[in-house]
mmCIF file of N, CA and C in Angstrom:
data_model
loop_
_atom_site.group_PDB
_atom_site.id
_atom_site.type_symbol
_atom_site.label_atom_id
_atom_site.label_comp_id
_atom_site.label_asym_id
_atom_site.label_seq_id
_atom_site.Cartn_x
_atom_site.Cartn_y
_atom_site.Cartn_z
ATOM 1 N N MET A 30 26.686 35.089 43.410
ATOM 2 C CA MET A 30 25.945 34.556 44.534
ATOM 3 C C MET A 30 24.501 34.358 44.096
ATOM 4 N N SER A 31 23.976 33.203 44.309
ATOM 5 C CA SER A 31 22.613 32.913 43.879
ATOM 6 C C SER A 31 21.633 33.111 45.032
ATOM 7 N N ALA A 32 20.408 33.491 44.668
ATOM 8 C CA ALA A 32 19.361 33.706 45.669
ATOM 9 C C ALA A 32 18.664 32.387 45.953
ATOM 10 N N PRO A 33 18.271 32.174 47.193
ATOM 11 C CA PRO A 33 17.557 30.936 47.507
ATOM 12 C C PRO A 33 16.159 30.949 46.883
ATOM 13 N N THR A 34 15.698 29.820 46.443
ATOM 14 C CA THR A 34 14.349 29.693 45.883
ATOM 15 C C THR A 34 13.486 28.909 46.851
ATOM 16 N N HIS A 35 12.218 29.222 46.820
ATOM 17 C CA HIS A 35 11.271 28.531 47.687
ATOM 18 C C HIS A 35 10.480 27.548 46.840
ATOM 19 N N THR A 36 10.486 26.316 47.220
ATOM 20 C CA THR A 36 9.716 25.297 46.503
ATOM 21 C C THR A 36 8.743 24.647 47.470
ATOM 22 N N ARG A 37 7.678 24.149 46.939
ATOM 23 C CA ARG A 37 6.709 23.439 47.769
ATOM 24 C C ARG A 37 7.211 22.029 48.017
ATOM 25 N N SER A 38 7.061 21.600 49.224
ATOM 26 C CA SER A 38 7.485 20.249 49.545
ATOM 27 C C SER A 38 6.356 19.246 49.329
ATOM 28 N N ARG A 39 5.131 19.736 49.229
ATOM 29 C CA ARG A 39 3.980 18.846 49.018
ATOM 30 C C ARG A 39 2.971 19.543 48.114
ATOM 31 N N PRO A 40 2.131 18.803 47.426
ATOM 32 C CA PRO A 40 1.122 19.420 46.559
ATOM 33 C C PRO A 40 0.052 20.112 47.394
ATOM 34 N N PRO A 41 -0.678 21.072 46.811
ATOM 35 C CA PRO A 41 -1.720 21.766 47.577
ATOM 36 C C PRO A 41 -2.815 20.804 48.015
ATOM 37 N N ALA A 42 -3.437 21.142 49.119
ATOM 38 C CA ALA A 42 -4.503 20.305 49.666
ATOM 39 C C ALA A 42 -5.707 20.321 48.743
ATOM 40 N N ALA A 43 -6.565 19.326 48.870
ATOM 41 C CA ALA A 43 -7.724 19.186 47.995
ATOM 42 C C ALA A 43 -8.704 20.346 48.165
ATOM 43 N N GLY A 44 -8.794 20.931 49.329
ATOM 44 C CA GLY A 44 -9.736 22.014 49.580
ATOM 45 C C GLY A 44 -9.171 23.398 49.333
ATOM 46 N N SER A 45 -7.936 23.482 48.849
ATOM 47 C CA SER A 45 -7.336 24.800 48.656
ATOM 48 C C SER A 45 -7.911 25.480 47.429
ATOM 49 N N ARG A 46 -7.743 26.798 47.342
ATOM 50 C CA ARG A 46 -8.289 27.569 46.231
ATOM 51 C C ARG A 46 -7.249 27.827 45.145
ATOM 52 N N PHE A 47 -6.153 27.142 45.189
ATOM 53 C CA PHE A 47 -5.098 27.332 44.214
ATOM 54 C C PHE A 47 -4.955 26.069 43.379
ATOM 55 N N GLY A 48 -4.462 26.229 42.183
ATOM 56 C CA GLY A 48 -4.224 25.075 41.333
ATOM 57 C C GLY A 48 -5.319 24.906 40.301
ATOM 58 N N ALA A 49 -5.280 23.799 39.596
ATOM 59 C CA ALA A 49 -6.202 23.556 38.493
ATOM 60 C C ALA A 49 -7.619 23.258 38.969
ATOM 61 N N ASP A 50 -7.774 22.837 40.201
ATOM 62 C CA ASP A 50 -9.104 22.485 40.688
ATOM 63 C C ASP A 50 -9.801 23.631 41.414
ATOM 64 N N ALA A 51 -9.342 24.863 41.212
ATOM 65 C CA ALA A 51 -9.967 26.019 41.857
ATOM 66 C C ALA A 51 -11.367 26.218 41.298
ATOM 67 N N ARG A 52 -12.309 26.583 42.151
ATOM 68 C CA ARG A 52 -13.697 26.759 41.730
ATOM 69 C C ARG A 52 -14.078 28.229 41.805
ATOM 70 N N LEU A 53 -14.914 28.653 40.881
ATOM 71 C CA LEU A 53 -15.419 30.021 40.868
ATOM 72 C C LEU A 53 -16.688 30.109 41.698
ATOM 73 N N HIS A 54 -16.926 31.273 42.269
ATOM 74 C CA HIS A 54 -18.192 31.508 42.944
ATOM 75 C C HIS A 54 -19.274 31.685 41.890
ATOM 76 N N TRP A 55 -20.528 31.514 42.266
ATOM 77 C CA TRP A 55 -21.614 31.624 41.299
ATOM 78 C C TRP A 55 -21.694 33.018 40.718
ATOM 79 N N TRP A 56 -21.384 34.039 41.520
ATOM 80 C CA TRP A 56 -21.509 35.407 41.042
ATOM 81 C C TRP A 56 -20.373 35.790 40.107
ATOM 82 N N ALA A 57 -19.281 35.036 40.118
ATOM 83 C CA ALA A 57 -18.173 35.329 39.212
ATOM 84 C C ALA A 57 -18.555 35.064 37.761
ATOM 85 N N LEU A 58 -19.534 34.242 37.533
ATOM 86 C CA LEU A 58 -20.054 34.002 36.187
ATOM 87 C C LEU A 58 -21.363 34.744 35.947
ATOM 88 N N ALA A 59 -22.184 34.877 36.993
ATOM 89 C CA ALA A 59 -23.496 35.486 36.827
ATOM 90 C C ALA A 59 -23.414 36.991 36.583
ATOM 91 N N LEU A 60 -22.539 37.700 37.283
ATOM 92 C CA LEU A 60 -22.465 39.151 37.118
ATOM 93 C C LEU A 60 -21.988 39.580 35.734
ATOM 94 N N PRO A 61 -20.935 38.994 35.180
ATOM 95 C CA PRO A 61 -20.574 39.380 33.809
ATOM 96 C C PRO A 61 -21.657 39.014 32.787
ATOM 97 N N ALA A 62 -22.321 37.879 32.989
ATOM 98 C CA ALA A 62 -23.391 37.501 32.070
ATOM 99 C C ALA A 62 -24.562 38.483 32.169
ATOM 100 N N LEU A 63 -24.894 38.914 33.370
ATOM 101 C CA LEU A 63 -25.966 39.891 33.561
ATOM 102 C C LEU A 63 -25.595 41.229 32.943
ATOM 103 N N ALA A 64 -24.358 41.670 33.150
ATOM 104 C CA ALA A 64 -23.903 42.937 32.565
ATOM 105 C C ALA A 64 -23.935 42.872 31.042
ATOM 106 N N PHE A 65 -23.507 41.763 30.481
ATOM 107 C CA PHE A 65 -23.535 41.600 29.024
ATOM 108 C C PHE A 65 -24.962 41.653 28.505
ATOM 109 N N GLY A 66 -25.877 40.983 29.199
ATOM 110 C CA GLY A 66 -27.279 40.987 28.774
ATOM 111 C C GLY A 66 -27.893 42.377 28.836
ATOM 112 N N LEU A 67 -27.595 43.116 29.903
ATOM 113 C CA LEU A 67 -28.134 44.471 30.020
ATOM 114 C C LEU A 67 -27.580 45.395 28.950
ATOM 115 N N LEU A 68 -26.282 45.296 28.672
ATOM 116 C CA LEU A 68 -25.699 46.117 27.612
ATOM 117 C C LEU A 68 -26.270 45.749 26.247
ATOM 118 N N LEU A 69 -26.519 44.473 26.035
ATOM 119 C CA LEU A 69 -27.116 44.036 24.773
ATOM 120 C C LEU A 69 -28.529 44.588 24.620
ATOM 121 N N LEU A 70 -29.295 44.613 25.702
ATOM 122 C CA LEU A 70 -30.631 45.199 25.659
ATOM 123 C C LEU A 70 -30.590 46.695 25.383
ATOM 124 N N LEU A 71 -29.620 47.377 25.983
ATOM 125 C CA LEU A 71 -29.486 48.809 25.726
ATOM 126 C C LEU A 71 -29.153 49.082 24.271
ATOM 127 N N LEU A 72 -28.280 48.279 23.702
ATOM 128 C CA LEU A 72 -27.917 48.471 22.303
ATOM 129 C C LEU A 72 -29.079 48.122 21.377
ATOM 130 N N ALA A 73 -29.817 47.084 21.690
ATOM 131 C CA ALA A 73 -30.930 46.663 20.838
ATOM 132 C C ALA A 73 -32.063 47.683 20.884
ATOM 133 N N GLY A 74 -32.286 48.318 22.011
ATOM 134 C CA GLY A 74 -33.364 49.287 22.136
ATOM 135 C C GLY A 74 -33.022 50.653 21.593
ATOM 136 N N SER A 75 -31.748 50.922 21.326
ATOM 137 C CA SER A 75 -31.366 52.255 20.878
ATOM 138 C C SER A 75 -31.691 52.500 19.413
ATOM 139 N N GLY A 76 -32.012 51.484 18.642
ATOM 140 C CA GLY A 76 -32.326 51.656 17.231
ATOM 141 C C GLY A 76 -33.738 52.143 16.990
ATOM 142 N N ARG A 77 -34.540 52.209 18.010
ATOM 143 C CA ARG A 77 -35.933 52.621 17.859
ATOM 144 C C ARG A 77 -36.009 54.139 17.707
ATOM 145 N N ALA A 78 -36.680 54.589 16.682
ATOM 146 C CA ALA A 78 -36.804 56.029 16.444
ATOM 147 C C ALA A 78 -37.938 56.592 17.299
ATOM 148 N N GLU A 79 -37.719 57.779 17.813
ATOM 149 C CA GLU A 79 -38.746 58.450 18.607
ATOM 150 C C GLU A 79 -39.097 59.775 17.941
ATOM 151 N N ALA A 80 -40.331 60.177 18.085
ATOM 152 C CA ALA A 80 -40.773 61.443 17.508
ATOM 153 C C ALA A 80 -40.137 62.602 18.273
ATOM 154 N N ALA A 81 -39.907 63.688 17.580
ATOM 155 C CA ALA A 81 -39.292 64.860 18.204
ATOM 156 C C ALA A 81 -40.368 65.675 18.899
ATOM 157 N N THR A 82 -40.678 65.322 20.117
ATOM 158 C CA THR A 82 -41.676 66.040 20.917
ATOM 159 C C THR A 82 -40.965 66.686 22.090
ATOM 160 N N GLY A 83 -41.696 67.365 22.887
ATOM 161 C CA GLY A 83 -41.122 68.019 24.053
ATOM 162 C C GLY A 83 -40.773 67.046 25.162
ATOM 163 N N GLU A 84 -41.266 65.823 25.080
ATOM 164 C CA GLU A 84 -41.008 64.835 26.121
ATOM 165 C C GLU A 84 -39.772 64.017 25.777
ATOM 166 N N GLY A 85 -39.022 63.690 26.794
ATOM 167 C CA GLY A 85 -37.829 62.879 26.606
ATOM 168 C C GLY A 85 -38.160 61.404 26.744
ATOM 169 N N PRO A 86 -37.154 60.573 26.718
ATOM 170 C CA PRO A 86 -37.362 59.135 26.910
ATOM 171 C C PRO A 86 -37.931 58.838 28.297
ATOM 172 N N ALA A 87 -38.461 57.651 28.452
ATOM 173 C CA ALA A 87 -39.117 57.265 29.705
ATOM 174 C C ALA A 87 -38.141 57.299 30.881
ATOM 175 N N LEU A 88 -36.887 56.945 30.644
ATOM 176 C CA LEU A 88 -35.910 56.956 31.730
ATOM 177 C C LEU A 88 -35.669 58.372 32.223
ATOM 178 N N VAL A 89 -35.591 59.320 31.308
ATOM 179 C CA VAL A 89 -35.389 60.722 31.689
ATOM 180 C C VAL A 89 -36.591 61.221 32.485
ATOM 181 N N GLN A 90 -37.780 60.857 32.050
ATOM 182 C CA GLN A 90 -38.989 61.269 32.766
ATOM 183 C C GLN A 90 -39.019 60.675 34.173
ATOM 184 N N ALA A 91 -38.620 59.424 34.301
ATOM 185 C CA ALA A 91 -38.623 58.785 35.617
ATOM 186 C C ALA A 91 -37.616 59.462 36.550
ATOM 187 N N VAL A 92 -36.454 59.818 36.038
ATOM 188 C CA VAL A 92 -35.444 60.493 36.863
ATOM 189 C C VAL A 92 -35.932 61.882 37.274
ATOM 190 N N GLU A 93 -36.578 62.587 36.350
ATOM 191 C CA GLU A 93 -37.116 63.910 36.686
ATOM 192 C C GLU A 93 -38.171 63.810 37.770
ATOM 193 N N GLN A 94 -39.054 62.813 37.687
ATOM 194 C CA GLN A 94 -40.068 62.633 38.715
ATOM 195 C C GLN A 94 -39.429 62.288 40.057
ATOM 196 N N LEU A 95 -38.396 61.474 40.025
ATOM 197 C CA LEU A 95 -37.713 61.125 41.250
ATOM 198 C C LEU A 95 -37.053 62.343 41.883
ATOM 199 N N LEU A 96 -36.444 63.182 41.065
ATOM 200 C CA LEU A 96 -35.809 64.391 41.589
ATOM 201 C C LEU A 96 -36.842 65.354 42.154
ATOM 202 N N ARG A 97 -37.998 65.482 41.494
ATOM 203 C CA ARG A 97 -39.051 66.342 42.029
ATOM 204 C C ARG A 97 -39.573 65.830 43.355
ATOM 205 N N ALA A 98 -39.644 64.522 43.507
ATOM 206 C CA ALA A 98 -40.150 63.942 44.756
ATOM 207 C C ALA A 98 -39.161 64.140 45.898
ATOM 208 N N VAL A 99 -37.878 64.122 45.580
ATOM 209 C CA VAL A 99 -36.853 64.246 46.615
ATOM 210 C C VAL A 99 -36.707 65.720 47.040
ATOM 211 N N VAL A 100 -36.753 66.626 46.094
ATOM 212 C CA VAL A 100 -36.509 68.041 46.404
ATOM 213 C C VAL A 100 -37.722 68.697 46.925
#
């Protein structure tokens, strides 16, 4: 016994989001590009040597100041 199949009787409408003419939202391209750029900046900045002092990186200092302000 064979199962019934569903077929389309007409092609999708011009305004539909399915098929070869589907369009992406602007953020579907912008967010991955932004994430890639930020990760690339993080990797490029990590090669910089810092002196071994009692102070940490600027990001750590900023987080510590933020925590002191909140608590």
